[in-house]
PDB file of C-alpha atoms and ligand atoms in Angstrom:
ATOM      1  CA  MET P  12       0.023  -0.048   0.038  1.00  0.00           C
ATOM      2  CA  LYS P  13       1.082   3.630  -0.707  1.00  0.00           C
ATOM      3  CA  LEU P  14       1.848   5.732   2.280  1.00  0.00           C
ATOM      4  CA  PRO P  15       0.767   9.532   2.868  1.00  0.00           C
ATOM      5  CA  GLU P  16       3.526  11.696   1.307  1.00  0.00           C
ATOM      6  CA  PRO P  17       6.215  12.881   3.738  1.00  0.00           C
ATOM      7  CA  ARG P  18       6.031  16.426   5.104  1.00  0.00           C
ATOM      8  CA  CYS P  19       9.282  18.394   4.710  1.00  0.00           C
ATOM      9  CA  ALA P  20       8.451  21.845   5.486  1.00  0.00           C
ATOM     10  CA  GLY P  21       7.796  23.681   8.812  1.00  0.00           C
ATOM     11  CA  GLY P  22       7.622  22.059  12.255  1.00  0.00           C
ATOM     12  CA  MET P  23      10.174  21.934  15.124  1.00  0.00           C
ATOM     13  CA  SER P  24      13.709  23.314  14.641  1.00  0.00           C
ATOM     14  CA  LEU P  25      16.364  20.574  14.718  1.00  0.00           C
ATOM     15  CA  ALA P  26      18.060  22.200  17.773  1.00  0.00           C
ATOM     16  CA  GLN P  27      14.774  22.070  19.482  1.00  0.00           C
ATOM     17  CA  ALA P  28      14.270  18.289  18.787  1.00  0.00           C
ATOM     18  CA  LEU P  29      17.838  17.564  19.755  1.00  0.00           C
ATOM     19  CA  TYR P  30      17.179  19.461  23.073  1.00  0.00           C
ATOM     20  CA  GLU P  31      13.894  17.700  23.719  1.00  0.00           C
ATOM     21  CA  ARG P  32      15.017  14.143  22.815  1.00  0.00           C
ATOM     22  CA  ARG P  33      14.648  11.819  25.724  1.00  0.00           C
ATOM     23  CA  SER P  34      14.013   8.092  25.932  1.00  0.00           C
ATOM     24  CA  ILE P  35      10.193   7.840  26.744  1.00  0.00           C
ATOM     25  CA  ARG P  36       8.909   4.434  27.823  1.00  0.00           C
ATOM     26  CA  ALA P  37       5.443   5.039  29.059  1.00  0.00           C
ATOM     27  CA  TYR P  38       2.619   5.554  26.408  1.00  0.00           C
ATOM     28  CA  ALA P  39      -1.035   6.589  26.298  1.00  0.00           C
ATOM     29  CA  GLU P  40      -3.265   4.240  24.548  1.00  0.00           C
ATOM     30  CA  THR P  41      -3.720   6.620  21.674  1.00  0.00           C
ATOM     31  CA  PRO P  42      -2.975   5.142  18.297  1.00  0.00           C
ATOM     32  CA  LEU P  43      -0.379   6.591  15.856  1.00  0.00           C
ATOM     33  CA  THR P  44      -1.787   8.212  12.779  1.00  0.00           C
ATOM     34  CA  LEU P  45      -0.797   6.678   9.507  1.00  0.00           C
ATOM     35  CA  GLY P  46       0.783   9.969   8.521  1.00  0.00           C
ATOM     36  CA  ASP P  47       3.063   9.832  11.504  1.00  0.00           C
ATOM     37  CA  ALA P  48       3.954   6.285  10.807  1.00  0.00           C
ATOM     38  CA  ALA P  49       4.833   7.100   7.192  1.00  0.00           C
ATOM     39  CA  GLN P  50       6.894  10.138   8.252  1.00  0.00           C
ATOM     40  CA  LEU P  51       8.898   7.905  10.755  1.00  0.00           C
ATOM     41  CA  LEU P  52       9.458   5.368   8.046  1.00  0.00           C
ATOM     42  CA  TRP P  53      10.619   8.052   5.610  1.00  0.00           C
ATOM     43  CA  SER P  54      12.909   9.466   8.198  1.00  0.00           C
ATOM     44  CA  ALA P  55      14.651   6.165   8.317  1.00  0.00           C
ATOM     45  CA  SER P  56      15.104   5.349   4.730  1.00  0.00           C
ATOM     46  CA  GLY P  57      13.088   7.658   2.541  1.00  0.00           C
ATOM     47  CA  ILE P  58      14.502   8.441  -0.907  1.00  0.00           C
ATOM     48  CA  THR P  59      15.424  12.036  -1.406  1.00  0.00           C
ATOM     49  CA  SER P  60      17.342  12.142  -4.742  1.00  0.00           C
ATOM     50  CA  PRO P  61      16.794  11.007  -8.152  1.00  0.00           C
ATOM     51  CA  GLU P  62      19.817   8.722  -7.857  1.00  0.00           C
ATOM     52  CA  GLY P  63      18.079   6.857  -4.911  1.00  0.00           C
ATOM     53  CA  PHE P  64      20.044   8.273  -2.108  1.00  0.00           C
ATOM     54  CA  ARG P  65      18.234   8.421   1.314  1.00  0.00           C
ATOM     55  CA  THR P  66      17.625  10.476   4.411  1.00  0.00           C
ATOM     56  CA  THR P  67      20.328   8.191   5.943  1.00  0.00           C
ATOM     57  CA  PRO P  68      23.863   7.880   4.773  1.00  0.00           C
ATOM     58  CA  SER P  69      25.103   4.432   3.526  1.00  0.00           C
ATOM     59  CA  ALA P  70      28.605   3.189   3.180  1.00  0.00           C
ATOM     60  CA  GLY P  71      29.258   3.017  -0.606  1.00  0.00           C
ATOM     61  CA  ALA P  72      25.476   3.440  -1.225  1.00  0.00           C
ATOM     62  CA  THR P  73      25.244  -0.227  -0.486  1.00  0.00           C
ATOM     63  CA  PHE P  74      21.920   0.259   1.472  1.00  0.00           C
ATOM     64  CA  PRO P  75      22.130  -2.845   3.753  1.00  0.00           C
ATOM     65  CA  LEU P  76      19.105  -1.952   5.899  1.00  0.00           C
ATOM     66  CA  GLU P  77      15.544  -3.224   5.431  1.00  0.00           C
ATOM     67  CA  THR P  78      13.027  -1.127   7.562  1.00  0.00           C
ATOM     68  CA  TYR P  79      10.042  -2.747   9.117  1.00  0.00           C
ATOM     69  CA  LEU P  80       6.883  -1.273  10.782  1.00  0.00           C
ATOM     70  CA  ILE P  81       5.459  -3.238  13.447  1.00  0.00           C
ATOM     71  CA  ALA P  82       1.847  -1.806  13.723  1.00  0.00           C
ATOM     72  CA  GLY P  83       0.140  -2.460  16.923  1.00  0.00           C
ATOM     73  CA  ALA P  84      -2.350   0.562  16.948  1.00  0.00           C
ATOM     74  CA  VAL P  85      -1.852   2.667  13.917  1.00  0.00           C
ATOM     75  CA  ASP P  86      -5.029   4.317  12.495  1.00  0.00           C
ATOM     76  CA  GLY P  87      -5.984   3.055   9.066  1.00  0.00           C
ATOM     77  CA  LEU P  88      -3.580   0.172   9.150  1.00  0.00           C
ATOM     78  CA  ALA P  89      -4.394  -3.406  10.096  1.00  0.00           C
ATOM     79  CA  ALA P  90      -2.098  -4.684  13.003  1.00  0.00           C
ATOM     80  CA  GLY P  91       0.875  -6.527  11.546  1.00  0.00           C
ATOM     81  CA  VAL P  92       4.429  -6.420  10.252  1.00  0.00           C
ATOM     82  CA  TYR P  93       5.211  -4.481   7.063  1.00  0.00           C
ATOM     83  CA  ARG P  94       8.426  -4.071   5.078  1.00  0.00           C
ATOM     84  CA  TYR P  95       8.963  -0.497   3.944  1.00  0.00           C
ATOM     85  CA  ASP P  96       9.546  -0.136   0.283  1.00  0.00           C
ATOM     86  CA  PRO P  97      11.535   3.280  -0.082  1.00  0.00           C
ATOM     87  CA  ALA P  98      11.220   3.490  -3.858  1.00  0.00           C
ATOM     88  CA  ALA P  99       7.405   3.275  -3.623  1.00  0.00           C
ATOM     89  CA  HIS P 100       7.154   5.036  -0.282  1.00  0.00           C
ATOM     90  CA  GLY P 101       4.914   2.176   0.498  1.00  0.00           C
ATOM     91  CA  LEU P 102       4.345  -0.919   2.715  1.00  0.00           C
ATOM     92  CA  ASN P 103       4.309  -4.607   2.038  1.00  0.00           C
ATOM     93  CA  ARG P 104       2.958  -6.808   4.710  1.00  0.00           C
ATOM     94  CA  THR P 105       5.044  -9.666   5.866  1.00  0.00           C
ATOM     95  CA  ALA P 106       3.076 -10.884   8.821  1.00  0.00           C
ATOM     96  CA  ALA P 107      -0.578 -10.278  10.004  1.00  0.00           C
ATOM     97  CA  GLY P 108      -1.797  -9.578  13.558  1.00  0.00           C
ATOM     98  CA  ASP P 109      -0.952  -7.711  16.607  1.00  0.00           C
ATOM     99  CA  ILE P 110       2.451  -9.275  17.591  1.00  0.00           C
ATOM    100  CA  ARG P 111       3.414  -6.671  20.459  1.00  0.00           C
ATOM    101  CA  ALA P 112       3.342  -9.277  23.246  1.00  0.00           C
ATOM    102  CA  ASP P 113       5.658 -11.730  21.218  1.00  0.00           C
ATOM    103  CA  LEU P 114       7.776  -8.783  20.348  1.00  0.00           C
ATOM    104  CA  ALA P 115       8.155  -7.721  24.032  1.00  0.00           C
ATOM    105  CA  ALA P 116       8.987 -11.366  24.817  1.00  0.00           C
ATOM    106  CA  ALA P 117      11.818 -11.132  22.179  1.00  0.00           C
ATOM    107  CA  CYS P 118      13.134  -8.071  23.880  1.00  0.00           C
ATOM    108  CA  MET P 119      13.591  -9.146  27.376  1.00  0.00           C
ATOM    109  CA  ASN P 120       9.948  -8.450  28.172  1.00  0.00           C
ATOM    110  CA  GLN P 121      10.394  -4.798  28.239  1.00  0.00           C
ATOM    111  CA  SER P 122       7.024  -3.305  29.050  1.00  0.00           C
ATOM    112  CA  CYS P 123       7.508  -0.273  26.702  1.00  0.00           C
ATOM    113  CA  VAL P 124       7.612  -2.906  23.823  1.00  0.00           C
ATOM    114  CA  ALA P 125       4.473  -4.489  24.801  1.00  0.00           C
ATOM    115  CA  THR P 126       2.621  -1.078  25.299  1.00  0.00           C
ATOM    116  CA  CYS P 127       3.982   0.857  22.185  1.00  0.00           C
ATOM    117  CA  ALA P 128       1.674   1.815  19.545  1.00  0.00           C
ATOM    118  CA  ALA P 129       4.234   0.740  16.959  1.00  0.00           C
ATOM    119  CA  ALA P 130       7.851  -0.036  16.348  1.00  0.00           C
ATOM    120  CA  ILE P 131      10.363   0.216  13.600  1.00  0.00           C
ATOM    121  CA  LEU P 132      12.651  -2.665  13.358  1.00  0.00           C
ATOM    122  CA  PHE P 133      15.847  -2.462  11.237  1.00  0.00           C
ATOM    123  CA  GLY P 134      16.987  -5.657   9.512  1.00  0.00           C
ATOM    124  CA  ALA P 135      20.403  -5.869   7.797  1.00  0.00           C
ATOM    125  CA  VAL P 136      21.574  -7.793   4.826  1.00  0.00           C
ATOM    126  CA  PHE P 137      25.368  -7.517   5.813  1.00  0.00           C
ATOM    127  CA  GLU P 138      26.428  -9.037   2.506  1.00  0.00           C
ATOM    128  CA  ARG P 139      25.466  -6.094   0.652  1.00  0.00           C
ATOM    129  CA  THR P 140      28.090  -3.995   2.289  1.00  0.00           C
ATOM    130  CA  THR P 141      30.757  -6.761   3.118  1.00  0.00           C
ATOM    131  CA  ALA P 142      30.800  -7.690  -0.654  1.00  0.00           C
ATOM    132  CA  LYS P 143      32.321  -4.208  -1.212  1.00  0.00           C
ATOM    133  CA  TYR P 144      34.227  -3.619   2.047  1.00  0.00           C
ATOM    134  CA  GLY P 145      35.129  -7.084   3.490  1.00  0.00           C
ATOM    135  CA  ASP P 146      35.016  -7.335   7.340  1.00  0.00           C
ATOM    136  CA  MET P 147      35.075  -3.596   7.806  1.00  0.00           C
ATOM    137  CA  GLY P 148      31.645  -3.525   6.164  1.00  0.00           C
ATOM    138  CA  ASN P 149      30.077  -5.386   9.325  1.00  0.00           C
ATOM    139  CA  GLY P 150      30.899  -2.239  11.395  1.00  0.00           C
ATOM    140  CA  PHE P 151      29.551   0.002   8.663  1.00  0.00           C
ATOM    141  CA  VAL P 152      26.149  -1.760   8.594  1.00  0.00           C
ATOM    142  CA  LEU P 153      25.853  -1.075  12.374  1.00  0.00           C
ATOM    143  CA  LEU P 154      26.950   2.582  12.126  1.00  0.00           C
ATOM    144  CA  GLU P 155      24.245   2.971   9.405  1.00  0.00           C
ATOM    145  CA  ALA P 156      21.565   1.505  11.685  1.00  0.00           C
ATOM    146  CA  GLY P 157      22.631   4.165  14.311  1.00  0.00           C
ATOM    147  CA  HIS P 158      22.239   6.979  11.702  1.00  0.00           C
ATOM    148  CA  ALA P 159      18.729   5.658  10.763  1.00  0.00           C
ATOM    149  CA  ALA P 160      17.560   5.188  14.306  1.00  0.00           C
ATOM    150  CA  GLN P 161      18.737   8.780  15.165  1.00  0.00           C
ATOM    151  CA  ASN P 162      16.836  10.134  12.310  1.00  0.00           C
ATOM    152  CA  VAL P 163      13.750   8.356  13.609  1.00  0.00           C
ATOM    153  CA  SER P 164      14.343   9.376  17.143  1.00  0.00           C
ATOM    154  CA  LEU P 165      14.594  13.063  16.136  1.00  0.00           C
ATOM    155  CA  GLN P 166      11.581  12.836  13.853  1.00  0.00           C
ATOM    156  CA  ALA P 167       9.501  11.287  16.767  1.00  0.00           C
ATOM    157  CA  VAL P 168      10.270  14.370  19.016  1.00  0.00           C
ATOM    158  CA  ALA P 169       9.154  16.745  16.158  1.00  0.00           C
ATOM    159  CA  LEU P 170       5.906  14.737  15.831  1.00  0.00           C
ATOM    160  CA  GLY P 171       5.249  14.807  19.542  1.00  0.00           C
ATOM    161  CA  LEU P 172       5.755  11.222  20.033  1.00  0.00           C
ATOM    162  CA  GLY P 173       7.767   9.331  22.781  1.00  0.00           C
ATOM    163  CA  ALA P 174      10.419   6.863  21.558  1.00  0.00           C
ATOM    164  CA  VAL P 175      12.998   4.757  22.948  1.00  0.00           C
ATOM    165  CA  ALA P 176      15.867   2.601  21.304  1.00  0.00           C
ATOM    166  CA  ILE P 177      15.690  -1.105  21.855  1.00  0.00           C
ATOM    167  CA  GLY P 178      19.050  -2.803  21.580  1.00  0.00           C
ATOM    168  CA  ALA P 179      18.184  -6.004  23.661  1.00  0.00           C
ATOM    169  CA  LEU P 180      16.876  -8.229  20.741  1.00  0.00           C
ATOM    170  CA  ASP P 181      16.703 -11.972  20.503  1.00  0.00           C
ATOM    171  CA  GLU P 182      17.868 -12.258  16.933  1.00  0.00           C
ATOM    172  CA  GLN P 183      16.293 -15.495  16.060  1.00  0.00           C
ATOM    173  CA  ARG P 184      12.810 -14.707  17.438  1.00  0.00           C
ATOM    174  CA  LEU P 185      12.707 -11.295  15.792  1.00  0.00           C
ATOM    175  CA  LYS P 186      13.774 -12.564  12.569  1.00  0.00           C
ATOM    176  CA  SER P 187      11.013 -15.100  12.528  1.00  0.00           C
ATOM    177  CA  LEU P 188       8.249 -12.552  13.936  1.00  0.00           C
ATOM    178  CA  ALA P 189       9.151 -10.113  11.022  1.00  0.00           C
ATOM    179  CA  ALA P 190       9.420 -13.041   8.406  1.00  0.00           C
ATOM    180  CA  MET P 191      12.903 -11.645   7.484  1.00  0.00           C
ATOM    181  CA  GLY P 192      14.841 -13.199   4.618  1.00  0.00           C
ATOM    182  CA  ASP P 193      17.428 -15.845   5.287  1.00  0.00           C
ATOM    183  CA  ASN P 194      20.220 -13.442   4.520  1.00  0.00           C
ATOM    184  CA  GLU P 195      18.899 -10.857   6.917  1.00  0.00           C
ATOM    185  CA  LYS P 196      19.435 -10.099  10.695  1.00  0.00           C
ATOM    186  CA  PRO P 197      17.671  -7.850  13.049  1.00  0.00           C
ATOM    187  CA  VAL P 198      19.951  -5.053  14.369  1.00  0.00           C
ATOM    188  CA  TYR P 199      18.179  -2.342  16.062  1.00  0.00           C
ATOM    189  CA  MET P 200      14.671  -1.239  16.913  1.00  0.00           C
ATOM    190  CA  MET P 201      12.832   1.955  17.976  1.00  0.00           C
ATOM    191  CA  VAL P 202       9.356   1.902  19.653  1.00  0.00           C
ATOM    192  CA  PHE P 203       6.847   4.576  19.834  1.00  0.00           C
ATOM    193  CA  GLY P 204       3.656   6.000  21.363  1.00  0.00           C
ATOM    194  CA  LYS P 205       2.102   9.251  22.383  1.00  0.00           C
ATOM    195  CA  PRO P 206       3.655  10.135  25.662  1.00  0.00           C
ATOM    196  CA  ASN P 207       1.639   9.339  28.793  1.00  0.00           C
ATOM    197  CA  SER P 208       1.414  12.651  30.436  1.00  0.00           C
TER     198      SER P 208
HETATM  199  C1  FMN B  29      22.475   0.977  21.475  1.00  0.00           C
HETATM  200  C2  FMN B  29      21.345   1.236  22.651  1.00  0.00           C
HETATM  201  C3  FMN B  29      20.503   0.296  23.038  1.00  0.00           C
HETATM  202  C4  FMN B  29      19.502   0.581  23.976  1.00  0.00           C
HETATM  203  N1  FMN B  29      18.519  -0.261  24.344  1.00  0.00           N
HETATM  204  C5  FMN B  29      17.558  -0.054  25.214  1.00  0.00           C
HETATM  205  C6  FMN B  29      16.627  -1.054  25.566  1.00  0.00           C
HETATM  206  O1  FMN B  29      16.829  -2.182  25.105  1.00  0.00           O
HETATM  207  N2  FMN B  29      15.776  -0.660  26.360  1.00  0.00           N
HETATM  208  C7  FMN B  29      15.636   0.571  26.850  1.00  0.00           C
HETATM  209  O2  FMN B  29      14.641   0.783  27.575  1.00  0.00           O
HETATM  210  N3  FMN B  29      16.478   1.587  26.463  1.00  0.00           N
HETATM  211  C8  FMN B  29      17.510   1.293  25.760  1.00  0.00           C
HETATM  212  N4  FMN B  29      18.300   2.222  25.236  1.00  0.00           N
HETATM  213  C9  FMN B  29      18.171   3.648  25.791  1.00  0.00           C
HETATM  214  C10 FMN B  29      18.936   4.149  26.864  1.00  0.00           C
HETATM  215  O3  FMN B  29      18.737   3.317  28.028  1.00  0.00           O
HETATM  216  C11 FMN B  29      18.996   5.646  27.085  1.00  0.00           C
HETATM  217  O4  FMN B  29      19.337   6.207  25.857  1.00  0.00           O
HETATM  218  C12 FMN B  29      19.862   6.186  28.216  1.00  0.00           C
HETATM  219  O5  FMN B  29      19.288   5.728  29.307  1.00  0.00           O
HETATM  220  C13 FMN B  29      20.011   7.647  28.117  1.00  0.00           C
HETATM  221  O6  FMN B  29      18.671   8.333  28.318  1.00  0.00           O
HETATM  222  P1  FMN B  29      18.002   9.222  27.275  1.00  0.00           P
HETATM  223  O7  FMN B  29      17.839   8.445  25.765  1.00  0.00           O
HETATM  224  O8  FMN B  29      16.736   9.808  27.721  1.00  0.00           O
HETATM  225  O9  FMN B  29      19.047  10.359  27.031  1.00  0.00           O
HETATM  226  C14 FMN B  29      19.313   1.973  24.398  1.00  0.00           C
HETATM  227  C15 FMN B  29      20.196   2.996  23.921  1.00  0.00           C
HETATM  228  C16 FMN B  29      21.051   2.698  22.945  1.00  0.00           C
HETATM  229  C17 FMN B  29      22.032   3.736  22.309  1.00  0.00           C
END
């Protein structure tokens, strides 16, 4: 499915978003809008040039990351796991149903994962980058995930959303929950919701 177009003008200044960024782990039961989910995905890996370059830099433009939206409560989107297609700025569903409880179990039972409205999970195909850079490419992939997650984190602040990075991931369980390809590994995740205040 096609997502709402990204909004690139107006909004909070970058310095303000940096100042306000904090890990937020308690969320209201309010769903995310589809527009906000689309904006978060675009900030992670949206295409911003005719050559296919993206919001996040990539070592040698090898683009090892795959970006998944895990939708629990997103208005206008059935609960499930969706792979983001940057070229189409759209989503392809890889798994159906609300997997937040299983997701939390795959992340050391962290309550913010169980109660988030949605999550963005980064999978990586390391070979895309190691084919060009050898072993050094393994580090490049993780650096790139950090760039993407920081984009998402600051975009969340600008949208008035709470977010926290989740590094405690059970690789095998997450891989299976997101129905990732054989050559792909989960590397990092961000979870979101309206702050509970
Ligand atoms: C690589 C990485 C992994 C993290 N993993 C988790 C996590 O699994 N669960 C969690 O609640 N916070 C996690 N965090 C968030 C940190 O706990 C948080 O950034 C830190 O306490 C500083 O707070 P602040 O983000 O509000 O400045 C992680 C942060 C990073 C950079």
